[in-house]
Each structure stands twice: as C-alpha cells, then as structure tokens.
C-alpha cells in the first residue's frame, strides 16, 4: 500500500510524490480499474488548525500530558493579531485556530492535525500521499463490483 508523508523527510520531494501517485494510477488503469483522484491544497490549513482539536489529539491519541501538553498549549494559546489601516488599529483579537507558519513546530503540529486522515483513509482502502500542504487521495475501483452505501434512517 502506497502511503507516505514526503514533506519533512530526507530523500523525498514533490517529484517523488508525483512518481508514486502516477505509478499507482498507471498500474490501476493497466489492470482495467478506473481511479478516483482527489487533490487537496491545504495551504490555508495552518490558519484553520483548531487549538482545542490539537490539544485533544495530543492527549487522547498521542498520550501526552503534564508539562509536555502544557508546553504545546503555551506555544499556541494567547496569540493575537490586530490590523492597521491608515494608522488606525483594530481591536486585538485572540486566535483560536492558528499555527505560526515558517515556525519550527509548524510542520509537526500540521502533521499531528492530519493524523486522523492516516487512520480513516486505510479503513476505506483509500491511498493517500501527503506532501507538506498538498494531499492526494486516490483509490482504484473494481468495475465488476457494485458500490454499496448503507444509510440508517429512521
């Protein structure tokens, strides 16, 4: 199963990501299987990382607590911003969903934030490739089988 996080790893690049995904697609098509490919650009995701979600994941999934969890909390909380237009300053707003870009911990926090994708995708036989803020989700389909979706309605 082709699954990887190329960004932040030595020897991996955008090119290796393209080769990996292209290989999977070509092999699936060669086997007569159509492929569904979803491309996600998550460049704005750093601005949407909910601090409470990160803290919950650090505690519940990764088992962090005590000083380590408080260290992450102190890094993310109490960050604020304000805007100046023609010398007039806006009211200070505290940020509840933000990770400093180009920071040392930014890639780590983003990787933690996208961890659930690594759990959910394989459950549905979806392959994925993460490269920094670009994500490719892909799956080959068997044209001879029917897709069955179940819904429970009352």
mmCIF file of N, CA and C in Angstrom, residues 1-98:
data_model
loop_
_atom_site.group_PDB
_atom_site.id
_atom_site.type_symbol
_atom_site.label_atom_id
_atom_site.label_comp_id
_atom_site.label_asym_id
_atom_site.label_seq_id
_atom_site.Cartn_x
_atom_site.Cartn_y
_atom_site.Cartn_z
ATOM 1 N N UNK A 1 0.852 -1.169 0.000
ATOM 2 C CA UNK A 1 0.000 0.000 0.000
ATOM 3 C C UNK A 1 0.896 1.230 0.000
ATOM 4 N N UNK A 2 0.647 2.135 -0.914
ATOM 5 C CA UNK A 2 1.450 3.343 -1.019
ATOM 6 C C UNK A 2 0.874 4.417 -0.110
ATOM 7 N N UNK A 3 1.555 4.687 0.964
ATOM 8 C CA UNK A 3 1.131 5.715 1.901
ATOM 9 C C UNK A 3 2.386 6.406 2.397
ATOM 10 N N UNK A 4 2.404 7.710 2.301
ATOM 11 C CA UNK A 4 3.608 8.382 2.792
ATOM 12 C C UNK A 4 3.353 9.839 3.101
ATOM 13 N N UNK A 5 4.278 10.402 3.803
ATOM 14 C CA UNK A 5 4.324 11.831 4.086
ATOM 15 C C UNK A 5 5.687 12.270 3.597
ATOM 16 N N UNK A 6 5.757 12.848 2.409
ATOM 17 C CA UNK A 6 7.043 13.153 1.802
ATOM 18 C C UNK A 6 7.688 14.405 2.366
ATOM 19 N N UNK A 7 6.881 15.367 2.695
ATOM 20 C CA UNK A 7 7.478 16.598 3.218
ATOM 21 C C UNK A 7 8.145 16.308 4.544
ATOM 22 N N UNK A 8 9.173 17.022 4.816
ATOM 23 C CA UNK A 8 9.889 16.930 6.079
ATOM 24 C C UNK A 8 10.683 15.627 6.220
ATOM 25 N N UNK A 9 10.823 14.848 5.144
ATOM 26 C CA UNK A 9 11.607 13.627 5.187
ATOM 27 C C UNK A 9 12.748 13.739 4.181
ATOM 28 N N UNK A 10 13.923 13.371 4.615
ATOM 29 C CA UNK A 10 15.090 13.409 3.744
ATOM 30 C C UNK A 10 14.903 12.427 2.584
ATOM 31 N N UNK A 11 15.256 12.861 1.379
ATOM 32 C CA UNK A 11 15.178 11.992 0.217
ATOM 33 C C UNK A 11 13.830 11.983 -0.473
ATOM 34 N N UNK A 12 12.870 12.723 0.045
ATOM 35 C CA UNK A 12 11.545 12.801 -0.565
ATOM 36 C C UNK A 12 11.309 14.223 -1.048
ATOM 37 N N UNK A 13 10.528 14.318 -2.115
ATOM 38 C CA UNK A 13 10.260 15.631 -2.681
ATOM 39 C C UNK A 13 8.923 15.596 -3.408
ATOM 40 N N UNK A 14 8.571 16.709 -4.004
ATOM 41 C CA UNK A 14 7.359 16.769 -4.815
ATOM 42 C C UNK A 14 7.453 15.783 -5.968
ATOM 43 N N UNK A 15 8.648 15.636 -6.515
ATOM 44 C CA UNK A 15 8.841 14.715 -7.637
ATOM 45 C C UNK A 15 8.591 13.272 -7.213
ATOM 46 N N UNK A 16 9.083 12.878 -6.041
ATOM 47 C CA UNK A 16 8.844 11.501 -5.601
ATOM 48 C C UNK A 16 7.361 11.269 -5.347
ATOM 49 N N UNK A 17 6.668 12.291 -4.871
ATOM 50 C CA UNK A 17 5.228 12.176 -4.659
ATOM 51 C C UNK A 17 4.522 11.952 -5.991
ATOM 52 N N UNK A 18 4.882 12.731 -7.004
ATOM 53 C CA UNK A 18 4.258 12.586 -8.321
ATOM 54 C C UNK A 18 4.532 11.215 -8.927
ATOM 55 N N UNK A 19 5.754 10.741 -8.787
ATOM 56 C CA UNK A 19 6.106 9.428 -9.327
ATOM 57 C C UNK A 19 5.295 8.337 -8.642
ATOM 58 N N UNK A 20 5.179 8.421 -7.324
ATOM 59 C CA UNK A 20 4.445 7.416 -6.556
ATOM 60 C C UNK A 20 2.969 7.373 -6.940
ATOM 61 N N UNK A 21 2.338 8.526 -6.985
ATOM 62 C CA UNK A 21 0.918 8.590 -7.317
ATOM 63 C C UNK A 21 0.693 8.187 -8.776
ATOM 64 N N UNK A 22 1.535 8.660 -9.673
ATOM 65 C CA UNK A 22 1.398 8.313 -11.093
ATOM 66 C C UNK A 22 1.558 6.808 -11.301
ATOM 67 N N UNK A 23 2.509 6.196 -10.628
ATOM 68 C CA UNK A 23 2.718 4.753 -10.746
ATOM 69 C C UNK A 23 1.456 3.997 -10.351
ATOM 70 N N UNK A 24 0.862 4.373 -9.236
ATOM 71 C CA UNK A 24 -0.358 3.711 -8.770
ATOM 72 C C UNK A 24 -1.475 3.862 -9.804
ATOM 73 N N UNK A 25 -1.646 5.063 -10.328
ATOM 74 C CA UNK A 25 -2.710 5.319 -11.304
ATOM 75 C C UNK A 25 -2.480 4.518 -12.580
ATOM 76 N N UNK A 26 -1.254 4.537 -13.102
ATOM 77 C CA UNK A 26 -0.937 3.817 -14.337
ATOM 78 C C UNK A 26 -1.159 2.318 -14.154
ATOM 79 N N UNK A 27 -0.712 1.769 -13.021
ATOM 80 C CA UNK A 27 -0.882 0.337 -12.778
ATOM 81 C C UNK A 27 -2.364 -0.028 -12.660
ATOM 82 N N UNK A 28 -3.161 0.815 -12.024
ATOM 83 C CA UNK A 28 -4.591 0.550 -11.896
ATOM 84 C C UNK A 28 -5.274 0.579 -13.255
ATOM 85 N N UNK A 29 -4.937 1.572 -14.051
ATOM 86 C CA UNK A 29 -5.533 1.673 -15.389
ATOM 87 C C UNK A 29 -5.106 0.481 -16.242
ATOM 88 N N UNK A 30 -3.847 0.066 -16.146
ATOM 89 C CA UNK A 30 -3.346 -1.104 -16.877
ATOM 90 C C UNK A 30 -4.151 -2.350 -16.504
ATOM 91 N N UNK A 31 -4.601 -2.429 -15.245
ATOM 92 C CA UNK A 31 -5.403 -3.562 -14.779
ATOM 93 C C UNK A 31 -6.891 -3.382 -15.092
ATOM 94 N N UNK A 32 -7.220 -2.308 -15.795
ATOM 95 C CA UNK A 32 -8.610 -2.068 -16.185
ATOM 96 C C UNK A 32 -9.464 -1.474 -15.086
ATOM 97 N N UNK A 33 -8.838 -0.874 -14.097
ATOM 98 C CA UNK A 33 -9.580 -0.291 -12.985
ATOM 99 C C UNK A 33 -9.558 1.230 -13.087
ATOM 100 N N UNK A 34 -10.732 1.838 -13.060
ATOM 101 C CA UNK A 34 -10.749 3.304 -13.030
ATOM 102 C C UNK A 34 -10.224 3.811 -11.682
ATOM 103 N N UNK A 35 -9.695 5.017 -11.701
ATOM 104 C CA UNK A 35 -9.107 5.588 -10.491
ATOM 105 C C UNK A 35 -9.796 6.903 -10.171
ATOM 106 N N UNK A 36 -10.111 7.075 -8.919
ATOM 107 C CA UNK A 36 -10.641 8.342 -8.423
ATOM 108 C C UNK A 36 -9.495 9.034 -7.699
ATOM 109 N N UNK A 37 -9.177 10.253 -8.115
ATOM 110 C CA UNK A 37 -8.088 11.026 -7.533
ATOM 111 C C UNK A 37 -8.640 12.352 -7.037
ATOM 112 N N UNK A 38 -8.380 12.662 -5.789
ATOM 113 C CA UNK A 38 -8.800 13.934 -5.199
ATOM 114 C C UNK A 38 -7.541 14.670 -4.769
ATOM 115 N N UNK A 39 -7.386 15.887 -5.247
ATOM 116 C CA UNK A 39 -6.229 16.713 -4.909
ATOM 117 C C UNK A 39 -6.676 17.823 -3.972
ATOM 118 N N UNK A 40 -6.018 17.920 -2.839
ATOM 119 C CA UNK A 40 -6.355 18.943 -1.853
ATOM 120 C C UNK A 40 -5.166 19.869 -1.652
ATOM 121 N N UNK A 41 -5.403 21.149 -1.752
ATOM 122 C CA UNK A 41 -4.382 22.144 -1.444
ATOM 123 C C UNK A 41 -4.726 22.691 -0.069
ATOM 124 N N UNK A 42 -3.923 22.344 0.907
ATOM 125 C CA UNK A 42 -4.225 22.702 2.285
ATOM 126 C C UNK A 42 -3.384 23.883 2.753
ATOM 127 N N UNK A 43 -2.993 24.756 1.812
ATOM 128 C CA UNK A 43 -2.107 25.862 2.168
ATOM 129 C C UNK A 43 -2.720 26.799 3.203
ATOM 130 N N UNK A 44 -4.026 26.917 3.198
ATOM 131 C CA UNK A 44 -4.675 27.778 4.189
ATOM 132 C C UNK A 44 -4.964 27.030 5.489
ATOM 133 N N UNK A 45 -4.643 25.750 5.524
ATOM 134 C CA UNK A 45 -4.985 24.932 6.694
ATOM 135 C C UNK A 45 -4.282 25.397 7.957
ATOM 136 N N UNK A 46 -3.108 25.978 7.845
ATOM 137 C CA UNK A 46 -2.422 26.456 9.038
ATOM 138 C C UNK A 46 -3.266 27.491 9.768
ATOM 139 N N UNK A 47 -4.086 28.216 9.036
ATOM 140 C CA UNK A 47 -4.935 29.226 9.658
ATOM 141 C C UNK A 47 -6.212 28.637 10.252
ATOM 142 N N UNK A 48 -6.467 27.354 9.996
ATOM 143 C CA UNK A 48 -7.705 26.736 10.466
ATOM 144 C C UNK A 48 -7.481 25.646 11.503
ATOM 145 N N UNK A 49 -6.245 25.436 11.915
ATOM 146 C CA UNK A 49 -5.951 24.396 12.902
ATOM 147 C C UNK A 49 -6.523 24.828 14.246
ATOM 148 N N UNK A 50 -7.569 24.137 14.671
ATOM 149 C CA UNK A 50 -8.253 24.462 15.923
ATOM 150 C C UNK A 50 -7.394 23.994 17.097
ATOM 151 N N UNK A 51 -7.066 24.901 17.977
ATOM 152 C CA UNK A 51 -6.200 24.572 19.109
ATOM 153 C C UNK A 51 -6.803 23.484 19.994
ATOM 154 N N UNK A 52 -8.103 23.537 20.239
ATOM 155 C CA UNK A 52 -8.733 22.530 21.090
ATOM 156 C C UNK A 52 -8.650 21.134 20.473
ATOM 157 N N UNK A 53 -8.764 21.064 19.158
ATOM 158 C CA UNK A 53 -8.631 19.772 18.474
ATOM 159 C C UNK A 53 -7.209 19.243 18.639
ATOM 160 N N UNK A 54 -6.227 20.115 18.461
ATOM 161 C CA UNK A 54 -4.826 19.706 18.632
ATOM 162 C C UNK A 54 -4.592 19.211 20.062
ATOM 163 N N UNK A 55 -5.063 19.945 21.053
ATOM 164 C CA UNK A 55 -4.850 19.543 22.439
ATOM 165 C C UNK A 55 -5.520 18.199 22.733
ATOM 166 N N UNK A 56 -6.734 18.009 22.211
ATOM 167 C CA UNK A 56 -7.431 16.732 22.403
ATOM 168 C C UNK A 56 -6.667 15.586 21.753
ATOM 169 N N UNK A 57 -6.169 15.813 20.543
ATOM 170 C CA UNK A 57 -5.417 14.765 19.851
ATOM 171 C C UNK A 57 -4.114 14.448 20.590
ATOM 172 N N UNK A 58 -3.423 15.480 21.034
ATOM 173 C CA UNK A 58 -2.173 15.254 21.760
ATOM 174 C C UNK A 58 -2.411 14.423 23.010
ATOM 175 N N UNK A 59 -3.536 14.676 23.665
ATOM 176 C CA UNK A 59 -3.854 13.961 24.903
ATOM 177 C C UNK A 59 -4.419 12.567 24.617
ATOM 178 N N UNK A 60 -5.463 12.496 23.787
ATOM 179 C CA UNK A 60 -6.207 11.250 23.608
ATOM 180 C C UNK A 60 -5.553 10.264 22.646
ATOM 181 N N UNK A 61 -4.949 10.753 21.585
ATOM 182 C CA UNK A 61 -4.358 9.859 20.576
ATOM 183 C C UNK A 61 -2.885 9.610 20.848
ATOM 184 N N UNK A 62 -2.157 10.671 21.198
ATOM 185 C CA UNK A 62 -0.715 10.544 21.371
ATOM 186 C C UNK A 62 -0.295 10.367 22.829
ATOM 187 N N UNK A 63 -1.257 10.471 23.766
ATOM 188 C CA UNK A 63 -0.988 10.198 25.169
ATOM 189 C C UNK A 63 -0.131 11.226 25.893
ATOM 190 N N UNK A 64 -0.086 12.443 25.387
ATOM 191 C CA UNK A 64 0.708 13.466 26.054
ATOM 192 C C UNK A 64 -0.076 14.070 27.212
ATOM 193 N N UNK A 65 0.645 14.443 28.248
ATOM 194 C CA UNK A 65 0.011 15.076 29.398
ATOM 195 C C UNK A 65 1.057 15.891 30.143
ATOM 196 N N UNK A 66 0.618 16.512 31.213
ATOM 197 C CA UNK A 66 1.538 17.239 32.078
ATOM 198 C C UNK A 66 2.285 18.358 31.375
ATOM 199 N N UNK A 67 3.559 18.454 31.683
ATOM 200 C CA UNK A 67 4.398 19.547 31.180
ATOM 201 C C UNK A 67 4.484 19.576 29.651
ATOM 202 N N UNK A 68 4.507 18.401 29.025
ATOM 203 C CA UNK A 68 4.621 18.364 27.563
ATOM 204 C C UNK A 68 3.377 18.972 26.919
ATOM 205 N N UNK A 69 2.211 18.579 27.409
ATOM 206 C CA UNK A 69 0.966 19.136 26.878
ATOM 207 C C UNK A 69 0.887 20.632 27.167
ATOM 208 N N UNK A 70 1.300 21.035 28.332
ATOM 209 C CA UNK A 70 1.300 22.459 28.681
ATOM 210 C C UNK A 70 2.287 23.246 27.814
ATOM 211 N N UNK A 71 3.366 22.616 27.413
ATOM 212 C CA UNK A 71 4.336 23.266 26.527
ATOM 213 C C UNK A 71 3.683 23.589 25.185
ATOM 214 N N UNK A 72 2.945 22.608 24.625
ATOM 215 C CA UNK A 72 2.220 22.861 23.368
ATOM 216 C C UNK A 72 1.168 23.941 23.580
ATOM 217 N N UNK A 73 0.472 23.869 24.711
ATOM 218 C CA UNK A 73 -0.582 24.851 25.000
ATOM 219 C C UNK A 73 0.002 26.269 25.063
ATOM 220 N N UNK A 74 1.137 26.419 25.742
ATOM 221 C CA UNK A 74 1.738 27.751 25.862
ATOM 222 C C UNK A 74 2.251 28.266 24.519
ATOM 223 N N UNK A 75 2.624 27.345 23.635
ATOM 224 C CA UNK A 75 3.101 27.741 22.311
ATOM 225 C C UNK A 75 1.966 28.286 21.445
ATOM 226 N N UNK A 76 0.778 27.695 21.567
ATOM 227 C CA UNK A 76 -0.333 28.063 20.685
ATOM 228 C C UNK A 76 -1.285 29.099 21.266
ATOM 229 N N UNK A 77 -1.512 29.053 22.571
ATOM 230 C CA UNK A 77 -2.509 29.945 23.147
ATOM 231 C C UNK A 77 -1.967 31.353 23.353
ATOM 232 N N UNK A 78 -2.873 32.248 23.530
ATOM 233 C CA UNK A 78 -2.581 33.658 23.802
ATOM 234 C C UNK A 78 -1.879 34.365 22.639
ATOM 235 N N UNK A 79 -2.030 33.841 21.440
ATOM 236 C CA UNK A 79 -1.520 34.551 20.267
ATOM 237 C C UNK A 79 -2.619 35.494 19.806
ATOM 238 N N UNK A 80 -2.221 36.662 19.375
ATOM 239 C CA UNK A 80 -3.219 37.654 18.981
ATOM 240 C C UNK A 80 -2.782 38.346 17.699
ATOM 241 N N UNK A 81 -3.732 39.065 17.127
ATOM 242 C CA UNK A 81 -3.432 39.864 15.948
ATOM 243 C C UNK A 81 -4.302 41.110 15.955
ATOM 244 N N UNK A 82 -3.840 42.107 15.226
ATOM 245 C CA UNK A 82 -4.627 43.317 15.004
ATOM 246 C C UNK A 82 -4.231 43.876 13.652
ATOM 247 N N UNK A 83 -5.078 44.684 13.118
ATOM 248 C CA UNK A 83 -4.872 45.240 11.788
ATOM 249 C C UNK A 83 -4.726 46.749 11.893
ATOM 250 N N UNK A 84 -3.836 47.288 11.069
ATOM 251 C CA UNK A 84 -3.672 48.736 10.992
ATOM 252 C C UNK A 84 -4.016 49.188 9.576
ATOM 253 N N UNK A 85 -5.002 50.080 9.484
ATOM 254 C CA UNK A 85 -5.394 50.651 8.193
ATOM 255 C C UNK A 85 -5.297 52.164 8.322
ATOM 256 N N UNK A 86 -4.396 52.739 7.541
ATOM 257 C CA UNK A 86 -4.157 54.182 7.573
ATOM 258 C C UNK A 86 -3.850 54.665 8.991
ATOM 259 N N UNK A 87 -3.098 53.855 9.727
ATOM 260 C CA UNK A 87 -2.687 54.238 11.070
ATOM 261 C C UNK A 87 -3.707 53.991 12.161
ATOM 262 N N UNK A 88 -4.870 53.475 11.797
ATOM 263 C CA UNK A 88 -5.906 53.181 12.791
ATOM 264 C C UNK A 88 -5.839 51.696 13.113
ATOM 265 N N UNK A 89 -5.677 51.378 14.407
ATOM 266 C CA UNK A 89 -5.538 49.985 14.836
ATOM 267 C C UNK A 89 -6.875 49.387 15.234
ATOM 268 N N UNK A 90 -7.060 48.156 14.805
ATOM 269 C CA UNK A 90 -8.271 47.430 15.203
ATOM 270 C C UNK A 90 -8.111 46.914 16.631
ATOM 271 N N UNK A 91 -9.172 46.367 17.146
ATOM 272 C CA UNK A 91 -9.158 45.738 18.459
ATOM 273 C C UNK A 91 -8.333 44.451 18.361
ATOM 274 N N UNK A 92 -7.602 44.130 19.397
ATOM 275 C CA UNK A 92 -6.808 42.899 19.416
ATOM 276 C C UNK A 92 -7.746 41.692 19.450
ATOM 277 N N UNK A 93 -7.488 40.739 18.569
ATOM 278 C CA UNK A 93 -8.261 39.504 18.512
ATOM 279 C C UNK A 93 -7.359 38.332 18.866
ATOM 280 N N UNK A 94 -7.787 37.496 19.806
ATOM 281 C CA UNK A 94 -7.020 36.298 20.143
ATOM 282 C C UNK A 94 -7.361 35.205 19.140
ATOM 283 N N UNK A 95 -6.360 34.473 18.729
ATOM 284 C CA UNK A 95 -6.506 33.455 17.697
ATOM 285 C C UNK A 95 -6.777 32.094 18.325
ATOM 286 N N UNK A 96 -7.884 31.482 17.917
ATOM 287 C CA UNK A 96 -8.250 30.172 18.441
ATOM 288 C C UNK A 96 -7.919 29.053 17.466
ATOM 289 N N UNK A 97 -7.575 29.414 16.246
ATOM 290 C CA UNK A 97 -7.268 28.407 15.228
ATOM 291 C C UNK A 97 -6.159 28.936 14.329
ATOM 292 N N UNK A 98 -4.939 28.702 14.763
ATOM 293 C CA UNK A 98 -3.810 29.261 14.041
ATOM 294 C C UNK A 98 -2.533 28.551 14.482
#
